Amino acid sequence: MRLVILLLATMCSSWMWAQAPGKDCKQSIVGDVKYWSCEQKGGLFERAEQGNKTAQYELGMAYLHGKEAPLDADQAFYWFSQSADQGVAASRYQLGKMYAEGIGVEQDINQAIAAWLTAALEGYALAQFDLGNSYADGVGLQKDLSQAYVWYSLAASGGALPEANVRRDAIKASLTEEELATADEMRATLFQQILMSRLAR
């Protein structure tokens, strides 16, 4: 019996070792999803040009921040657009920020809101958070604390944005019981819609 257990443990550890990324592998994070790329053929630019949506997002970030590529907002916008067209919510969010701040494109808060809404409905927490800010501050959207509460709640549900909890709780205190009940119902409906959208992908 001990021999069987030892053999199984050895097999499991060998399998885990084989599955673990090696030293030449690179982890990429797009939205809430982590990718390991272990067999990269060509550099980042080549992979982006070949249509790799993760590489397009990474190249956009490289150009946006001037790391591993020259600082170039126009190129950042171009590569985020390419990646967003392939459904990458993180790229949609970055396009929204660029529109909101007028980086690499003419400032347009309506385009920013549209980009954030698309990403938010795909479950991207930072976009949900920025929509909450827009409703709370009345920037690009009519001020609506109930809507702000809804989007902050969704952003907080993943646990990655503690600030969303703080802002949600501050707004919650100012809502009536009826407003809160309506907002919670809306949040539940949107959460279900986002979950179904993720399952459909």
Coordinates of N, CA, C and O in Angstrom, one line a residue, residues 77-167:
F77 N -3.0 53.6 -28.8 CA -4.4 53.6 -29.1 C -4.7 52.6 -30.2 O -5.7 51.9 -30.2
Y78 N -3.8 52.6 -31.2 CA -4.0 51.6 -32.3 C -4.0 50.2 -31.9 O -4.9 49.4 -32.2
W79 N -3.1 49.8 -31.0 CA -3.0 48.4 -30.6 C -4.1 48.0 -29.6 O -4.6 46.9 -29.6
F80 N -4.5 49.0 -28.8 CA -5.6 48.7 -27.9 C -6.9 48.5 -28.7 O -7.7 47.6 -28.4
S81 N -7.0 49.3 -29.8 CA -8.2 49.1 -30.7 C -8.2 47.8 -31.3 O -9.3 47.1 -31.4
Q82 N -7.0 47.3 -31.8 CA -6.9 46.0 -32.4 C -7.4 44.9 -31.4 O -8.1 44.0 -31.8
S83 N -6.9 45.0 -30.2 CA -7.2 44.0 -29.2 C -8.6 44.1 -28.8 O -9.3 43.0 -28.6
A84 N -9.1 45.3 -28.6 CA -10.6 45.5 -28.2 C -11.5 44.9 -29.3 O -12.5 44.3 -28.9
D85 N -11.1 45.0 -30.6 CA -11.9 44.4 -31.6 C -12.0 42.9 -31.5 O -12.9 42.2 -32.1
Q86 N -11.0 42.3 -30.8 CA -11.1 40.8 -30.6 C -11.7 40.5 -29.2 O -11.6 39.3 -28.8
G87 N -12.3 41.4 -28.6 CA -13.0 41.2 -27.3 C -12.3 41.3 -26.0 O -12.7 40.8 -25.0
V88 N -11.1 41.9 -26.0 CA -10.3 42.1 -24.8 C -10.9 43.3 -24.0 O -10.7 44.4 -24.4
A89 N -11.5 43.0 -22.9 CA -12.1 44.0 -22.1 C -11.1 45.0 -21.5 O -11.4 46.2 -21.4
A90 N -9.9 44.5 -21.2 CA -8.9 45.4 -20.6 C -8.5 46.4 -21.7 O -8.2 47.6 -21.3
S91 N -8.5 46.1 -22.9 CA -8.2 47.0 -24.0 C -9.3 48.0 -24.1 O -9.0 49.2 -24.3
R92 N -10.5 47.6 -24.0 CA -11.6 48.5 -24.1 C -11.6 49.5 -22.9 O -11.8 50.7 -23.1
Y93 N -11.2 49.0 -21.8 CA -11.0 49.9 -20.6 C -9.9 51.0 -20.9 O -10.1 52.2 -20.6
Q94 N -8.8 50.5 -21.4 CA -7.7 51.5 -21.7 C -8.1 52.5 -22.7 O -7.8 53.7 -22.6
L95 N -8.9 52.1 -23.7 CA -9.4 53.0 -24.7 C -10.3 54.1 -24.1 O -10.2 55.3 -24.4
G96 N -11.1 53.6 -23.1 CA -11.9 54.5 -22.4 C -11.1 55.6 -21.6 O -11.4 56.8 -21.6
K97 N -10.1 55.1 -21.0 CA -9.2 56.0 -20.2 C -8.5 57.1 -21.2 O -8.4 58.2 -20.8
M98 N -8.1 56.6 -22.3 CA -7.5 57.5 -23.3 C -8.5 58.5 -23.8 O -8.1 59.7 -23.9
Y99 N -9.7 58.1 -24.0 CA -10.7 59.1 -24.4 C -11.0 60.1 -23.3 O -11.2 61.3 -23.5
A100 N -11.1 59.5 -22.1 CA -11.4 60.4 -20.9 C -10.4 61.4 -20.7 O -10.7 62.6 -20.3
E101 N -9.1 61.1 -20.9 CA -8.0 62.0 -20.6 C -7.5 62.7 -21.8 O -6.6 63.5 -21.7
G102 N -8.0 62.3 -23.0 CA -7.5 62.9 -24.3 C -6.0 62.6 -24.6 O -5.3 63.4 -25.0
I103 N -5.7 61.3 -24.3 CA -4.3 60.8 -24.6 C -4.4 60.0 -25.9 O -5.0 59.0 -26.1
G104 N -3.7 60.5 -26.9 CA -3.6 59.9 -28.2 C -4.8 60.0 -29.1 O -4.9 59.4 -30.1
V105 N -5.8 60.7 -28.6 CA -7.1 60.9 -29.3 C -7.7 62.1 -28.7 O -7.4 62.5 -27.6
E106 N -8.6 62.7 -29.4 CA -9.3 63.9 -28.9 C -10.2 63.5 -27.7 O -10.9 62.5 -27.8
Q107 N -10.2 64.3 -26.7 CA -10.9 64.0 -25.5 C -12.4 63.9 -25.8 O -13.0 64.8 -26.5
D108 N -13.0 62.8 -25.4 CA -14.4 62.6 -25.7 C -15.0 61.7 -24.5 O -14.9 60.5 -24.6
I109 N -15.7 62.3 -23.6 CA -16.2 61.6 -22.4 C -17.3 60.6 -22.8 O -17.4 59.5 -22.2
N110 N -18.0 60.9 -23.9 CA -19.1 60.0 -24.3 C -18.5 58.7 -24.8 O -19.0 57.6 -24.6
Q111 N -17.4 58.8 -25.6 CA -16.7 57.6 -26.1 C -16.1 56.8 -24.9 O -16.0 55.6 -24.9
A112 N -15.6 57.6 -23.9 CA -15.0 56.9 -22.7 C -16.0 56.1 -22.0 O -15.8 54.9 -21.7
I113 N -17.2 56.7 -21.8 CA -18.3 56.0 -21.1 C -18.7 54.8 -21.9 O -18.9 53.7 -21.3
A114 N -18.8 54.9 -23.2 CA -19.2 53.8 -24.0 C -18.2 52.6 -23.9 O -18.6 51.4 -23.8
A115 N -17.0 52.9 -24.0 CA -15.9 51.9 -23.8 C -16.0 51.2 -22.5 O -15.9 50.0 -22.3
W116 N -16.1 52.1 -21.4 CA -16.2 51.5 -20.1 C -17.4 50.6 -19.9 O -17.3 49.6 -19.2
L117 N -18.5 51.1 -20.4 CA -19.8 50.3 -20.3 C -19.6 48.9 -20.9 O -20.0 47.9 -20.3
T118 N -19.0 48.9 -22.1 CA -18.8 47.6 -22.8 C -17.9 46.7 -21.9 O -18.2 45.5 -21.7
A119 N -16.8 47.2 -21.4 CA -15.9 46.4 -20.6 C -16.6 46.0 -19.3 O -16.4 44.9 -18.8
A120 N -17.3 46.9 -18.7 CA -18.0 46.7 -17.4 C -19.0 45.5 -17.5 O -19.1 44.7 -16.7
L121 N -19.7 45.5 -18.7 CA -20.7 44.5 -18.9 C -20.1 43.1 -19.2 O -20.7 42.1 -19.2
E122 N -18.7 43.1 -19.4 CA -18.0 41.9 -19.6 C -17.3 41.5 -18.3 O -16.6 40.5 -18.2
G123 N -17.6 42.3 -17.2 CA -17.1 41.9 -15.9 C -15.8 42.5 -15.5 O -15.2 42.1 -14.5
Y124 N -15.3 43.5 -16.3 CA -14.0 44.1 -16.0 C -14.2 45.2 -14.9 O -14.8 46.2 -15.0
A125 N -13.6 44.8 -13.7 CA -13.8 45.6 -12.5 C -13.4 47.1 -12.5 O -14.1 47.9 -12.0
L126 N -12.3 47.4 -13.2 CA -11.8 48.7 -13.3 C -12.8 49.6 -14.1 O -13.0 50.8 -13.7
A127 N -13.4 49.0 -15.1 CA -14.4 49.8 -15.9 C -15.7 50.0 -15.0 O -16.3 51.1 -15.1
Q128 N -16.0 49.0 -14.3 CA -17.2 49.1 -13.4 C -16.9 50.2 -12.3 O -17.8 51.0 -12.1
F129 N -15.7 50.3 -11.8 CA -15.3 51.3 -10.8 C -15.4 52.7 -11.5 O -16.0 53.6 -10.8
D130 N -14.9 52.8 -12.7 CA -14.9 54.2 -13.3 C -16.3 54.6 -13.7 O -16.6 55.8 -13.7
L131 N -17.2 53.6 -14.0 CA -18.6 54.0 -14.2 C -19.2 54.5 -12.9 O -20.0 55.4 -12.9
G132 N -18.9 53.8 -11.8 CA -19.4 54.2 -10.5 C -18.9 55.7 -10.3 O -19.7 56.5 -9.8
N133 N -17.7 56.0 -10.5 CA -17.1 57.3 -10.4 C -17.9 58.3 -11.2 O -18.2 59.5 -10.8
S134 N -18.2 58.0 -12.5 CA -18.9 58.9 -13.4 C -20.3 59.2 -12.9 O -20.7 60.3 -13.0
Y135 N -21.0 58.2 -12.4 CA -22.3 58.4 -11.9 C -22.2 59.2 -10.5 O -23.1 60.1 -10.3
A136 N -21.3 58.9 -9.7 CA -21.1 59.6 -8.4 C -20.8 61.0 -8.6 O -21.3 61.9 -7.8
D137 N -20.0 61.3 -9.5 CA -19.5 62.7 -9.7 C -20.3 63.5 -10.8 O -20.1 64.7 -11.0
G138 N -21.1 62.8 -11.6 CA -21.8 63.4 -12.6 C -20.9 63.8 -13.8 O -21.2 64.9 -14.4
V139 N -19.9 63.0 -14.1 CA -19.0 63.3 -15.2 C -19.3 62.4 -16.3 O -19.1 61.2 -16.3
G140 N -19.8 63.0 -17.4 CA -20.2 62.2 -18.6 C -21.5 61.5 -18.5 O -22.0 61.0 -19.5
L141 N -22.0 61.5 -17.3 CA -23.3 60.9 -17.0 C -24.1 61.8 -16.0 O -23.4 62.4 -15.2
Q142 N -25.4 61.7 -16.0 CA -26.1 62.5 -15.0 C -25.9 61.9 -13.7 O -25.8 60.6 -13.5
K143 N -25.6 62.7 -12.7 CA -25.3 62.2 -11.3 C -26.5 61.3 -10.8 O -27.6 61.7 -10.9
D144 N -26.1 60.1 -10.4 CA -27.1 59.2 -9.9 C -26.4 58.3 -8.9 O -25.7 57.3 -9.3
L145 N -26.7 58.5 -7.6 CA -26.0 57.8 -6.6 C -26.5 56.3 -6.6 O -25.7 55.4 -6.2
S146 N -27.7 56.0 -7.0 CA -28.2 54.6 -7.0 C -27.3 53.8 -8.0 O -26.9 52.7 -7.8
Q147 N -27.1 54.4 -9.2 CA -26.4 53.8 -10.3 C -24.9 53.7 -9.8 O -24.2 52.7 -10.1
A148 N -24.4 54.7 -9.1 CA -23.0 54.6 -8.6 C -22.9 53.5 -7.7 O -21.9 52.7 -7.7
Y149 N -23.9 53.3 -6.8 CA -23.9 52.2 -5.8 C -23.8 50.8 -6.6 O -23.1 49.9 -6.2
V150 N -24.6 50.7 -7.6 CA -24.7 49.5 -8.4 C -23.3 49.1 -9.0 O -22.8 48.0 -8.8
W151 N -22.7 50.1 -9.6 CA -21.4 49.8 -10.3 C -20.3 49.6 -9.3 O -19.4 48.8 -9.5
Y152 N -20.3 50.4 -8.2 CA -19.3 50.1 -7.2 C -19.4 48.7 -6.6 O -18.5 48.0 -6.3
S153 N -20.7 48.3 -6.4 CA -21.0 47.0 -5.8 C -20.4 45.9 -6.7 O -19.8 44.9 -6.3
L154 N -20.6 46.0 -8.0 CA -20.1 45.1 -9.0 C -18.6 45.1 -9.0 O -18.0 44.0 -9.0
A155 N -18.0 46.2 -9.0 CA -16.6 46.3 -8.9 C -16.0 45.7 -7.7 O -14.9 45.1 -7.7
A156 N -16.7 45.8 -6.6 CA -16.2 45.3 -5.3 C -16.4 43.8 -5.2 O -15.7 43.1 -4.4
S157 N -17.3 43.2 -6.0 CA -17.6 41.8 -5.8 C -16.5 40.8 -6.1 O -16.4 39.8 -5.5
G158 N -15.5 41.2 -6.9 CA -14.3 40.4 -7.1 C -13.3 40.4 -6.1 O -12.4 39.6 -6.0
G159 N -13.4 41.5 -5.2 CA -12.4 41.6 -4.1 C -11.1 42.3 -4.4 O -10.3 42.5 -3.6
A160 N -10.9 42.6 -5.7 CA -9.6 43.2 -6.1 C -9.6 44.7 -5.9 O -8.5 45.3 -6.0
L161 N -10.7 45.4 -5.7 CA -10.7 46.8 -5.6 C -11.3 47.2 -4.2 O -12.5 47.5 -4.1
P162 N -10.5 47.3 -3.2 CA -11.0 47.7 -1.9 C -11.6 49.1 -1.9 O -12.6 49.3 -1.1
E163 N -11.1 50.0 -2.7 CA -11.7 51.3 -2.8 C -13.1 51.3 -3.2 O -13.9 52.2 -2.8
A164 N -13.5 50.3 -4.0 CA -14.9 50.2 -4.5 C -15.8 49.9 -3.3 O -16.9 50.4 -3.2
N165 N -15.3 49.1 -2.3 CA -16.1 48.8 -1.1 C -16.3 50.1 -0.3 O -17.4 50.4 0.2
V166 N -15.3 50.9 -0.2 CA -15.3 52.2 0.6 C -16.4 53.1 0.0 O -17.2 53.7 0.7
R167 N -16.3 53.3 -1.3 CA -17.2 54.2 -2.0 C -18.6 53.7 -2.0 O -19.6 54.5 -1.9

